XYZ file of C-alpha atoms in Angstrom:
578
model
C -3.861 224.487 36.231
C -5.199 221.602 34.663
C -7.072 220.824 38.258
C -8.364 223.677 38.238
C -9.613 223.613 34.688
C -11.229 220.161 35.261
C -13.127 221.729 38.393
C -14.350 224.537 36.339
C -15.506 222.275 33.390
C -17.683 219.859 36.348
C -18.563 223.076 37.722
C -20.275 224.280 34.134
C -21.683 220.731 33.358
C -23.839 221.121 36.962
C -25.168 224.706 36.000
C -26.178 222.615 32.610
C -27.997 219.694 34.276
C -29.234 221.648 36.986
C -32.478 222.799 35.508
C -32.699 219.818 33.866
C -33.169 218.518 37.293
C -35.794 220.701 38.530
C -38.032 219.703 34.922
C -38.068 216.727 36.287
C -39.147 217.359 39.754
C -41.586 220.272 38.745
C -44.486 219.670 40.505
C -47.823 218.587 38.352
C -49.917 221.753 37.442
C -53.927 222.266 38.146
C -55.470 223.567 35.302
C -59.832 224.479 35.379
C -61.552 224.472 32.370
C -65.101 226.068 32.662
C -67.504 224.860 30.040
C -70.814 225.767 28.996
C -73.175 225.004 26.067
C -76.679 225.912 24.569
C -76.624 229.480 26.133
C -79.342 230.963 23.682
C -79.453 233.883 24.672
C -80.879 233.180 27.949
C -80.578 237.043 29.254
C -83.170 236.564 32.066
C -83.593 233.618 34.578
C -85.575 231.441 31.539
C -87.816 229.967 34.255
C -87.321 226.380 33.846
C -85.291 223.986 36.799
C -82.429 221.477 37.047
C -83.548 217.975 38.089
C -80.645 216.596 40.596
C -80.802 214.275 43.704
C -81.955 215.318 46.861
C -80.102 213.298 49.066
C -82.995 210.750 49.892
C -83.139 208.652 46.465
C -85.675 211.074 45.199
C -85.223 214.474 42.866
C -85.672 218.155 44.009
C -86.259 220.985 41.111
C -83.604 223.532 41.508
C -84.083 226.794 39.507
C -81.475 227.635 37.739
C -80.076 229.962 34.661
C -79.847 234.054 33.885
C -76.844 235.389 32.292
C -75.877 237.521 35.692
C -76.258 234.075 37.825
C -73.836 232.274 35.632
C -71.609 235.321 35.760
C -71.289 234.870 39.494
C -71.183 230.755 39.221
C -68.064 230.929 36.173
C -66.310 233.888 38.985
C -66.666 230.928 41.768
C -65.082 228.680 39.881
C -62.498 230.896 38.551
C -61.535 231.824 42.251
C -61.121 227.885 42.757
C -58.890 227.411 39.715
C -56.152 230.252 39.240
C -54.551 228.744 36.110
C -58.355 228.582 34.359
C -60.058 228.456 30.668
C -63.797 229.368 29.954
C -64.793 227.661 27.090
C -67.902 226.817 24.879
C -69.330 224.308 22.949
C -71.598 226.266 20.447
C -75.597 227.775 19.806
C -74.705 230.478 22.682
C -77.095 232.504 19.958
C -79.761 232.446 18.060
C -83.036 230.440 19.330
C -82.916 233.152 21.803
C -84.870 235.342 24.059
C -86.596 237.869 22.396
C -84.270 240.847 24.665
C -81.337 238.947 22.578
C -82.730 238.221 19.468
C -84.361 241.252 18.772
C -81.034 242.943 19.281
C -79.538 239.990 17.015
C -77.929 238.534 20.017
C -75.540 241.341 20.297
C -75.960 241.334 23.995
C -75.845 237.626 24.202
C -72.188 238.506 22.977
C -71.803 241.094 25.591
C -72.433 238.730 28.841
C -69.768 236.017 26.733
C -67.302 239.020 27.018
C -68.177 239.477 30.181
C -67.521 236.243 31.916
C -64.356 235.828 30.108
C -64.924 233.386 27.362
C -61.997 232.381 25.762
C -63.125 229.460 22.817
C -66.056 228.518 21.536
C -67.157 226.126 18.949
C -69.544 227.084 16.316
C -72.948 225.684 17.038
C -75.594 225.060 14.170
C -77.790 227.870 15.285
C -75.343 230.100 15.088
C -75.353 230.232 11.802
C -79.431 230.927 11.666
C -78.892 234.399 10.583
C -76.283 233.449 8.033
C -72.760 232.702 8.335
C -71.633 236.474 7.195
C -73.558 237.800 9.937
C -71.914 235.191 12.359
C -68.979 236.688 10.960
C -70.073 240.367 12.147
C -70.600 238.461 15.359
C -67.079 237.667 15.973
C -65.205 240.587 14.809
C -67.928 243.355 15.319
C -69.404 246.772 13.919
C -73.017 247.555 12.538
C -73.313 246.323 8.225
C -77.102 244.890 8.138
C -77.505 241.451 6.825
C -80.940 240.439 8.302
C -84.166 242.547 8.357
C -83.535 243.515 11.848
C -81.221 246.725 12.446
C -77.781 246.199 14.162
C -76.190 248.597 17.091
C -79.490 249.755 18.164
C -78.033 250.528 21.791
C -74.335 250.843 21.032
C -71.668 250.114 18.614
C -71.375 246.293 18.613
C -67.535 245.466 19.082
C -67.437 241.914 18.470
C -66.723 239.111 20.224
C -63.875 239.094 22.361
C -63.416 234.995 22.141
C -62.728 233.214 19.555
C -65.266 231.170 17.220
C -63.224 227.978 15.914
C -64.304 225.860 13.331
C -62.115 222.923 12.561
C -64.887 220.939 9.799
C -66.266 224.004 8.184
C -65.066 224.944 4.950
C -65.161 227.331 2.442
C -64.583 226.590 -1.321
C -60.761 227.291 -1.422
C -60.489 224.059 1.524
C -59.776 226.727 4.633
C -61.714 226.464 7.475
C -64.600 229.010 8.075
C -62.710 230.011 11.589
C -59.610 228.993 12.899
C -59.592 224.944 13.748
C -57.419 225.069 17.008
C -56.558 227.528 19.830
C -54.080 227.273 22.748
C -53.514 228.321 26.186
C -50.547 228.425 28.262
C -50.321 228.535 32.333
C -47.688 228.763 34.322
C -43.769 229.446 33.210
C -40.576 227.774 32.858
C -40.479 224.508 34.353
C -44.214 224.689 35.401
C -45.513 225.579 32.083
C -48.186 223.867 30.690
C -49.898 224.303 27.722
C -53.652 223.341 26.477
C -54.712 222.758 22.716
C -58.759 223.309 22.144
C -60.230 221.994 18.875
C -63.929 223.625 18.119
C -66.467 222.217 15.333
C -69.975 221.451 14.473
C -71.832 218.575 13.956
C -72.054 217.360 10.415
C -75.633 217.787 10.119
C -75.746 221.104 9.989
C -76.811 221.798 6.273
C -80.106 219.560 7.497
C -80.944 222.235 10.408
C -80.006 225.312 8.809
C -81.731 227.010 5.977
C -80.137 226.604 3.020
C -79.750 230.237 1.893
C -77.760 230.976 4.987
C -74.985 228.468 4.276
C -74.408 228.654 0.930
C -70.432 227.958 -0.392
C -69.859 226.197 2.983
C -69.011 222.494 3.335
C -69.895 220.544 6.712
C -66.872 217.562 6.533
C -66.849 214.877 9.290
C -65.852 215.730 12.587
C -63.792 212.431 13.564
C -61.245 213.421 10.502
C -61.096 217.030 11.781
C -60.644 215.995 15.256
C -57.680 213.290 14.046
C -56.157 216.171 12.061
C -55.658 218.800 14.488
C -54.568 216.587 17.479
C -50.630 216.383 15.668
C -50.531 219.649 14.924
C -51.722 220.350 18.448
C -48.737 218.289 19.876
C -46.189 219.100 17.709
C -47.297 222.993 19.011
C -46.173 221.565 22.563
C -49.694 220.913 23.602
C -49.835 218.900 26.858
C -53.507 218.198 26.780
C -56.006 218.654 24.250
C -60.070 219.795 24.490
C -62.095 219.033 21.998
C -65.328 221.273 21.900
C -68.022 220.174 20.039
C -71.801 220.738 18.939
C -72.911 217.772 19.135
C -73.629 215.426 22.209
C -75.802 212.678 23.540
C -78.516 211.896 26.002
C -78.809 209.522 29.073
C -81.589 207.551 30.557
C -81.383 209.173 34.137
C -82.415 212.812 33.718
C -82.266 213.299 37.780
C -78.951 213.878 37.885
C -76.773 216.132 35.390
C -73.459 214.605 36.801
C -74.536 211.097 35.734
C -74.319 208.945 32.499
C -76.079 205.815 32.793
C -77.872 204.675 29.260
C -75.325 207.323 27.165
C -76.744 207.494 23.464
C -77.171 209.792 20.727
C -74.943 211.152 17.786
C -71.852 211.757 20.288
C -71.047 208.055 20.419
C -69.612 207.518 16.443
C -67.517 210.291 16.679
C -65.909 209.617 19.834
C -65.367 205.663 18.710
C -63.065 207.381 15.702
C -60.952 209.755 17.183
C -57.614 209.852 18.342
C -57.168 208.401 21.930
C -55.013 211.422 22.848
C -57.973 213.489 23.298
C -58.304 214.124 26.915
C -61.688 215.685 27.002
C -64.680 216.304 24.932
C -67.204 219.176 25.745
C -69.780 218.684 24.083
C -73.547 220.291 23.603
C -76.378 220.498 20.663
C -78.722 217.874 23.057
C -79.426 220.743 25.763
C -78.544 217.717 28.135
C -76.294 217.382 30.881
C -73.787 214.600 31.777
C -70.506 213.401 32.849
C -68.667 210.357 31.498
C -65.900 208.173 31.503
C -66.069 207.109 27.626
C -62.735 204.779 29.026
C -65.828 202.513 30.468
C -67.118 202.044 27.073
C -64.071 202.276 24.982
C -61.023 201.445 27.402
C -58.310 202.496 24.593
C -59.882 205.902 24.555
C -59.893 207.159 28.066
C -61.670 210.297 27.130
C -63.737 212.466 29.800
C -67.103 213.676 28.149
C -69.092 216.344 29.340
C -72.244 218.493 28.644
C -74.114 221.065 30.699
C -77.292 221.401 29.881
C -78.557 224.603 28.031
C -79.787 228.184 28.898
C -76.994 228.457 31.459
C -78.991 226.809 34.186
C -75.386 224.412 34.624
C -71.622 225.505 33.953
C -69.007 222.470 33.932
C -66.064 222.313 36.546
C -63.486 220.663 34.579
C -59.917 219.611 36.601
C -57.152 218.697 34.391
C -53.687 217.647 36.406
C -50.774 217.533 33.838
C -47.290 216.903 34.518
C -44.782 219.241 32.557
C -41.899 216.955 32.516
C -43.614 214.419 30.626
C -46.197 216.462 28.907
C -48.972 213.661 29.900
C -52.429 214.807 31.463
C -51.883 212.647 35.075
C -55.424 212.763 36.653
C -59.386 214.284 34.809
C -62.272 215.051 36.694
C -65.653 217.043 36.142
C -68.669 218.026 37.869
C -71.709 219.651 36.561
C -72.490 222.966 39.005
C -76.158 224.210 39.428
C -77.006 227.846 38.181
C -79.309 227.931 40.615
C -80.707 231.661 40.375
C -84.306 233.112 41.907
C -87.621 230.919 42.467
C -90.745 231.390 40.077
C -93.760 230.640 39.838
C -95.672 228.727 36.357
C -99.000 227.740 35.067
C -96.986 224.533 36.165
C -96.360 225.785 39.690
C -93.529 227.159 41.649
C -90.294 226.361 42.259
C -88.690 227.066 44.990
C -85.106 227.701 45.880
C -82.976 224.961 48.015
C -80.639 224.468 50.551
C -79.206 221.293 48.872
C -77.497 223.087 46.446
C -75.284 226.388 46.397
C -77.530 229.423 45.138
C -75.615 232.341 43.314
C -76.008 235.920 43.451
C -76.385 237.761 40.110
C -73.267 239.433 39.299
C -73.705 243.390 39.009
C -72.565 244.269 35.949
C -73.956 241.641 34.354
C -77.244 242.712 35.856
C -77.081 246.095 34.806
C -75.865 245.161 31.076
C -79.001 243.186 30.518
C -81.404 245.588 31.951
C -80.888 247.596 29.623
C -81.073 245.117 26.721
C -84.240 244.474 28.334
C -86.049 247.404 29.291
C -85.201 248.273 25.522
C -87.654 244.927 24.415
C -89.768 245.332 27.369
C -92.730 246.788 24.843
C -92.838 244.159 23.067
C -92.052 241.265 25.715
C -95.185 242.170 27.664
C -97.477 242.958 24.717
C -100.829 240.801 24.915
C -101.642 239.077 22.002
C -104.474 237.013 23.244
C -105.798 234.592 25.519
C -105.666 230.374 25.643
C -107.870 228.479 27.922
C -104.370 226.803 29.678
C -100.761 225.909 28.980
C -99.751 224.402 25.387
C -96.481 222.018 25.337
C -94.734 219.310 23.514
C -95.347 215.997 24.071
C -92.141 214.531 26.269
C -91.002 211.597 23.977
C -87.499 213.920 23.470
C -89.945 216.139 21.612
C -90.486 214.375 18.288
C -94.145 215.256 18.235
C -95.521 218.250 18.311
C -98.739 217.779 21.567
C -101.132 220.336 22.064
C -98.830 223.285 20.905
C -97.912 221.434 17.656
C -101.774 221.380 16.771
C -101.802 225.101 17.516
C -99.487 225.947 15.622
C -99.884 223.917 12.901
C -103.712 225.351 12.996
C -102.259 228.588 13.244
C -100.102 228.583 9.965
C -103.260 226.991 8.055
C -105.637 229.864 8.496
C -102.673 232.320 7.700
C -101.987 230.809 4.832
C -106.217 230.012 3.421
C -105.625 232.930 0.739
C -102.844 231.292 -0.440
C -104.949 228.180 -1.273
C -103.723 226.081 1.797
C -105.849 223.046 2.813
C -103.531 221.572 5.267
C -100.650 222.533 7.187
C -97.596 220.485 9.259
C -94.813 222.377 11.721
C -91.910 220.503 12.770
C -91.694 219.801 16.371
C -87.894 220.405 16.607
C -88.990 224.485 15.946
C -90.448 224.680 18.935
C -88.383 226.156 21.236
C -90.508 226.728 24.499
C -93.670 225.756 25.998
C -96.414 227.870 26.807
C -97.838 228.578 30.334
C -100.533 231.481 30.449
C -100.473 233.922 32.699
C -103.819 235.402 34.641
C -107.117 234.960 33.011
C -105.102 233.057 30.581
C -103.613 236.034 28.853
C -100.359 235.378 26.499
C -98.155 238.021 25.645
C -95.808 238.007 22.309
C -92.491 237.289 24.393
C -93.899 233.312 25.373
C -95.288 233.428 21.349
C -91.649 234.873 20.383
C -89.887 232.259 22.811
C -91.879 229.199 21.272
C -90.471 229.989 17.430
C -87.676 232.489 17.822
C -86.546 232.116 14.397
C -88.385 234.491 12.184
C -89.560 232.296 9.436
C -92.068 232.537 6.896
C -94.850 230.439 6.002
C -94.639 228.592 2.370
C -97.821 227.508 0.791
C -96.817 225.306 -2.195
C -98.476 221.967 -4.107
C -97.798 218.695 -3.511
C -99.614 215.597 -5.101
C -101.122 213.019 -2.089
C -98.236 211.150 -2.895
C -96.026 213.249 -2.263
C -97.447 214.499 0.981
C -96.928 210.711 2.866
C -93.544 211.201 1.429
C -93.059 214.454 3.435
C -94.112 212.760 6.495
C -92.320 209.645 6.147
C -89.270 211.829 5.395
C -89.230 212.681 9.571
C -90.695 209.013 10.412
C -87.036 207.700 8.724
C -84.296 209.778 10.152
C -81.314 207.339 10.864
C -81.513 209.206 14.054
C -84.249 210.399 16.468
C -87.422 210.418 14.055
C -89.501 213.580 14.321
C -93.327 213.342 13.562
C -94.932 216.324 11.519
C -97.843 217.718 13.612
C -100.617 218.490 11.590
C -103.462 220.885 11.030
C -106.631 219.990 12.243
C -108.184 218.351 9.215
C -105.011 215.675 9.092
C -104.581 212.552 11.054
C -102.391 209.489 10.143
C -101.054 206.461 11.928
C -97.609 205.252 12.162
C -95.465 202.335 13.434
C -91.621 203.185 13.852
C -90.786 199.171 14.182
C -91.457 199.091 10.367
C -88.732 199.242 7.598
C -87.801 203.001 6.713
C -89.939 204.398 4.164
C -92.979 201.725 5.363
C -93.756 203.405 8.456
C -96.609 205.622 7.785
C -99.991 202.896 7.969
C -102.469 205.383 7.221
C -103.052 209.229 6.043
C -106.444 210.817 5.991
C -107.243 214.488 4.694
C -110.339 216.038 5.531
C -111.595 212.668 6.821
C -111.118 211.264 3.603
C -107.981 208.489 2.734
C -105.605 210.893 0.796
C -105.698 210.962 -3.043
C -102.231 210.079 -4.114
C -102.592 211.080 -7.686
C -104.336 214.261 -6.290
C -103.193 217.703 -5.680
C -103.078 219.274 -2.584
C -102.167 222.685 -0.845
C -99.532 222.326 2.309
C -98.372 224.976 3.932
C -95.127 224.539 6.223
C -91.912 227.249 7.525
C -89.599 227.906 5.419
C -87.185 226.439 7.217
C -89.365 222.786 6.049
C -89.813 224.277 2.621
C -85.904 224.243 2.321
C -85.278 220.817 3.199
C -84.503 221.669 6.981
C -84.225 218.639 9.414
C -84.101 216.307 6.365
C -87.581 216.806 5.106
C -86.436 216.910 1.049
C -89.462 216.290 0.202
C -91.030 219.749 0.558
C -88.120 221.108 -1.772
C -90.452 219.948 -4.496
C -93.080 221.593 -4.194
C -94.773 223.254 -7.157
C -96.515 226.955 -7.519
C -94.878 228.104 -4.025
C -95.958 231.181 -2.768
C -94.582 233.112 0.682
C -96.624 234.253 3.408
C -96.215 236.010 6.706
C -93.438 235.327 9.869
C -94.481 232.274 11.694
C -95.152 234.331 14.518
C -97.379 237.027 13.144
C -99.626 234.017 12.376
C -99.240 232.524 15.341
C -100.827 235.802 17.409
C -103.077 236.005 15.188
C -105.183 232.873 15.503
C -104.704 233.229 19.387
C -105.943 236.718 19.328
C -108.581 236.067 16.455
C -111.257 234.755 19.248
C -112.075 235.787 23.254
C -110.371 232.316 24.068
C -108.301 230.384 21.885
C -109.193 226.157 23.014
C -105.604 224.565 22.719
C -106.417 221.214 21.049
C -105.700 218.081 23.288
C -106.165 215.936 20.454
C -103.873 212.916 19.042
C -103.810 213.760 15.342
C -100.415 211.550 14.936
C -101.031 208.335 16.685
C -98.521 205.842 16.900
C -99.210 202.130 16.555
C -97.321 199.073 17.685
C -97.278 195.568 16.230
């Protein structure tokens, strides 16, 4: 009896250790995480390329973007990970095409749902229309809080992801959205489970009007990040994703998959956070890259990646984690082309290529848009006027505003003459897109619509001559990437960004005149400026203010306001060197 007994008790102590035995040998799991950023709205194929290698040390323009494309690009992908995440890292509204915006980005919503988006991270713009509106945006139905009328094709149901906001509070200390979300693959011994944290940058009070933020508070994301990662693990996260709206640049644009010369406001936070991060997908910069921060930072072995913006690139993330130990064995990423349908410019044409896959757009995708479109299609295609050839930026990472600054700026000054105004400065971080006329010249109020998307008004107000170099030193001194005020016609100063902050403006002439700094003076700016966006506090103190029209009322306007509109070429903000 007492054999027997003993053979029965080894026989129960195997059934115990026996699946302790196969945790141990479970084989490490595959997980794909599928990451985009900066989707805008982008509806339609947005006509712009992806600059990648062509095989022979040079660079081929591959067109790329359009919701239905990157549909059929996130199903790929899917198909080559079956335990799989689609995630976001914020502004997938707002700035938008006008089919989107016009319908306040209710179908840009739609195509999220569509592809299966499961997290996203609150982006800066998405809080353009005001953060109770973002709110409609996530859980759906039709109460107006903007001008523009909501559910004007169908009852809007909300987003079927989930917005998360670890650093955004309201007064009482919660967060805005939920800080974390978590996904689980696989079961028993296989399981594996994935912890996403989703914030903003800090900096969104400077970008943001203030109005539309009001009672929120923007902490720092490094603390955020550091506070969630326990919680996270103590959940029985394996591996944790940080998504984030904010990101960095490199100094090879040829190739989204590279990272040489990584800089830009990504680089502080990632120095602070907790090494267990495994990944960071990040966005804001509309660039696209793929690093190994454990090059830089060796005790924080953290993959970083970005995919450009507009949905022209989609991020194939590989995560291999072992269950038994709960550790994250093996990272890997690649940046995949959207590429979608050739076009043609007043730049050119770009064609499609063989060196890299070309999608089809999905279906249903295709359908749901057409009908977002055909419902704007009025209004796209409207002619407002005619310019005698394509306006753009300058390229130094757009911090002036070129030839389409000086419109612009022009533009808002002859809106804004009954209001007094004798000058007039736009920001060149509101400009959104680049104009190319069509035949003949002709614009229509889509490219006007694309270029400032955000419906603001123009703010005449008084400043003393004083105050005015103030306002434009206020952009020359950003700790960060400086942005120089473009000007109306009458304005032209010089600069020199080696000089100290707040010495970097040399010289400031109105009306071909040295300005008057005890004098008075009417400036007319967005409101967006007159709020103190992008740091310029200076315009907050302006005296007898008085509202205009929407920035792009004015805008069609001047263009249509003469046969041919001339786009000045001229430098009115020149920068010197010592």
């Amino acid at each position: 009896m007492k054999r027997l007994l003993s053979l029965a008790l080894l026989g129960l102590l195997a059934a115990c250790t026996t699946p302790q035995a196969i945790d141990q040998t479970a084989a490490p799991v595959e997980v794909g995480i599928i990451a985009i950023n900066d989707f805008h709205g982008a509806l339609e194929p947005p006509k712009a390329s992806v600059g990648a290698p062509d095989g022979k040390g040079g660079t081929v323009a591959v067109p790329a973007g359009g919701a239905a494309w990157l549909a059929s690009a996130v199903d790929s992908l899917k198909a080559e990970h079956p335990n799989n995440v689609v995630v976001a890292a914020g502004d997938l509204t707002s700035a938008s095409q006008l089919a989107s915006s016009l319908h306040l980005d209710e179908p840009a919503v739609g195509v999220m749902n569509r592809i299966g988006l499961e997290f996203n991270a609150v982006g800066n713009h998405e809080f353009d229309r005001g953060w109770k509106e973002l709110q409609r945006l996530q859980d759906g139905g039709c109460e107006k809080y903007t001008r523009l009328q909501p559910c004007q094709l169908e009852q809007f149901k909300g987003a079927g992801y989930r917005y998360l906001a670890a650093s955004t509070y309201k007064p009482d200390g919660s967060t805005l959205f939920p800080a974390t979300g978590m996904k689980t693959f696989g079961s028993g011994a296989s399981k594996v489970t994935v912890g996403f944290i989703g914030l903003s940058l800090r900096e969104v009070p400077t970008l943001v009007a203030p109005e539309q933020i009001r009672g929120l508070i923007f902490g720092d994301e490094a603390e955020a990040i550091n506070r969630e990662v326990p919680r996270l693990k103590a959940a029985g996260a394996d591996a944790i994703v940080v998504l984030i709206h904010q990101g960095g640049k490199t100094t090879g644009e040829s190739d989204p998959n590279g990272c040489e010369g990584l800089n830009g406001g990504i680089l502080p936070i990632l120095a602070r956070i907790d090494p267990r991060v495994d990944v960071v997908v990040s966005g804001h910069t509309h660039w696209a890259y793929v690093c190994n921060y454990g090059e830089i930072d060796p005790s924080r072995p953290i993959l970083l990646t970005s995919a450009n913006v507009y949905g022209k690139a989609v991020t194939d993330i590989t995560l291999t984690i072992d269950p038994a130990s709960h550790r994250v064995l093996a990272k890997k990423a690649h940046n995949v082309i959207v590429q979608s349908q050739a076009y043609s410019s007043g730049r050119g044409a770009v064609a499609n290529t063989a060196l890299y896959p070309a999608f089809r757009p999905r279906a249903d995708v295709s359908a749901y848009v057409a009908r977002y479109v055909e419902d704007a299609q009025a209004q796209v295609s409207r002619p407002v006027g005619r310019l005698s050839g394509p306006a753009s930026k300058a390229a130094n990472e757009g911090m002036t505003g070129g030839s389409l600054g000086n419109l612009i700026a022009d533009a808002q000054l002859a809106a804004s003459r009954e209001a007094g105004a004798q000058i007039a400065f736009t920001n060149p971080f509101g400009i959104r897109a680049p104009i190319d006329p069509g035949a003949g010249g002709e614009v229509t109020f889509g490219q006007i619509y694309a270029v400032q998307p955000f419906n603001n008004t123009l703010v005449t107000m008084t400043l003393t001559g004083s105050q005015v170099r103030d306002a434009i030193e206020d952009g020359l001194s950003r700790a960060k990437v400086q942005q120089v005020l473009a000007p109306s016609a009458n304005v032209h100063f010089t600069y020199d960004l080696g000089r100290p902050a707040g010495e970097r403006l040399l010289t400031l002439t109105i009306g071909g005149k040295p300005v008057d700094a005890q004098a008075d003076y009417r400036v007319t700016v967005n409101n967006f400026l007159a709020e103190g966006g992008d740091g310029f506090v200076t315009f907050t103190r302006g005296r007898d203010v008085r509202k205009g029209m929407v920035d792009t009322d004015a805008f069609q306007q001047w263009i249509g306001a003469v046969p041919v509109r001339q786009v000045p070429q001229e430098q009115r903000a020149i920068e010197r060197r010592n």
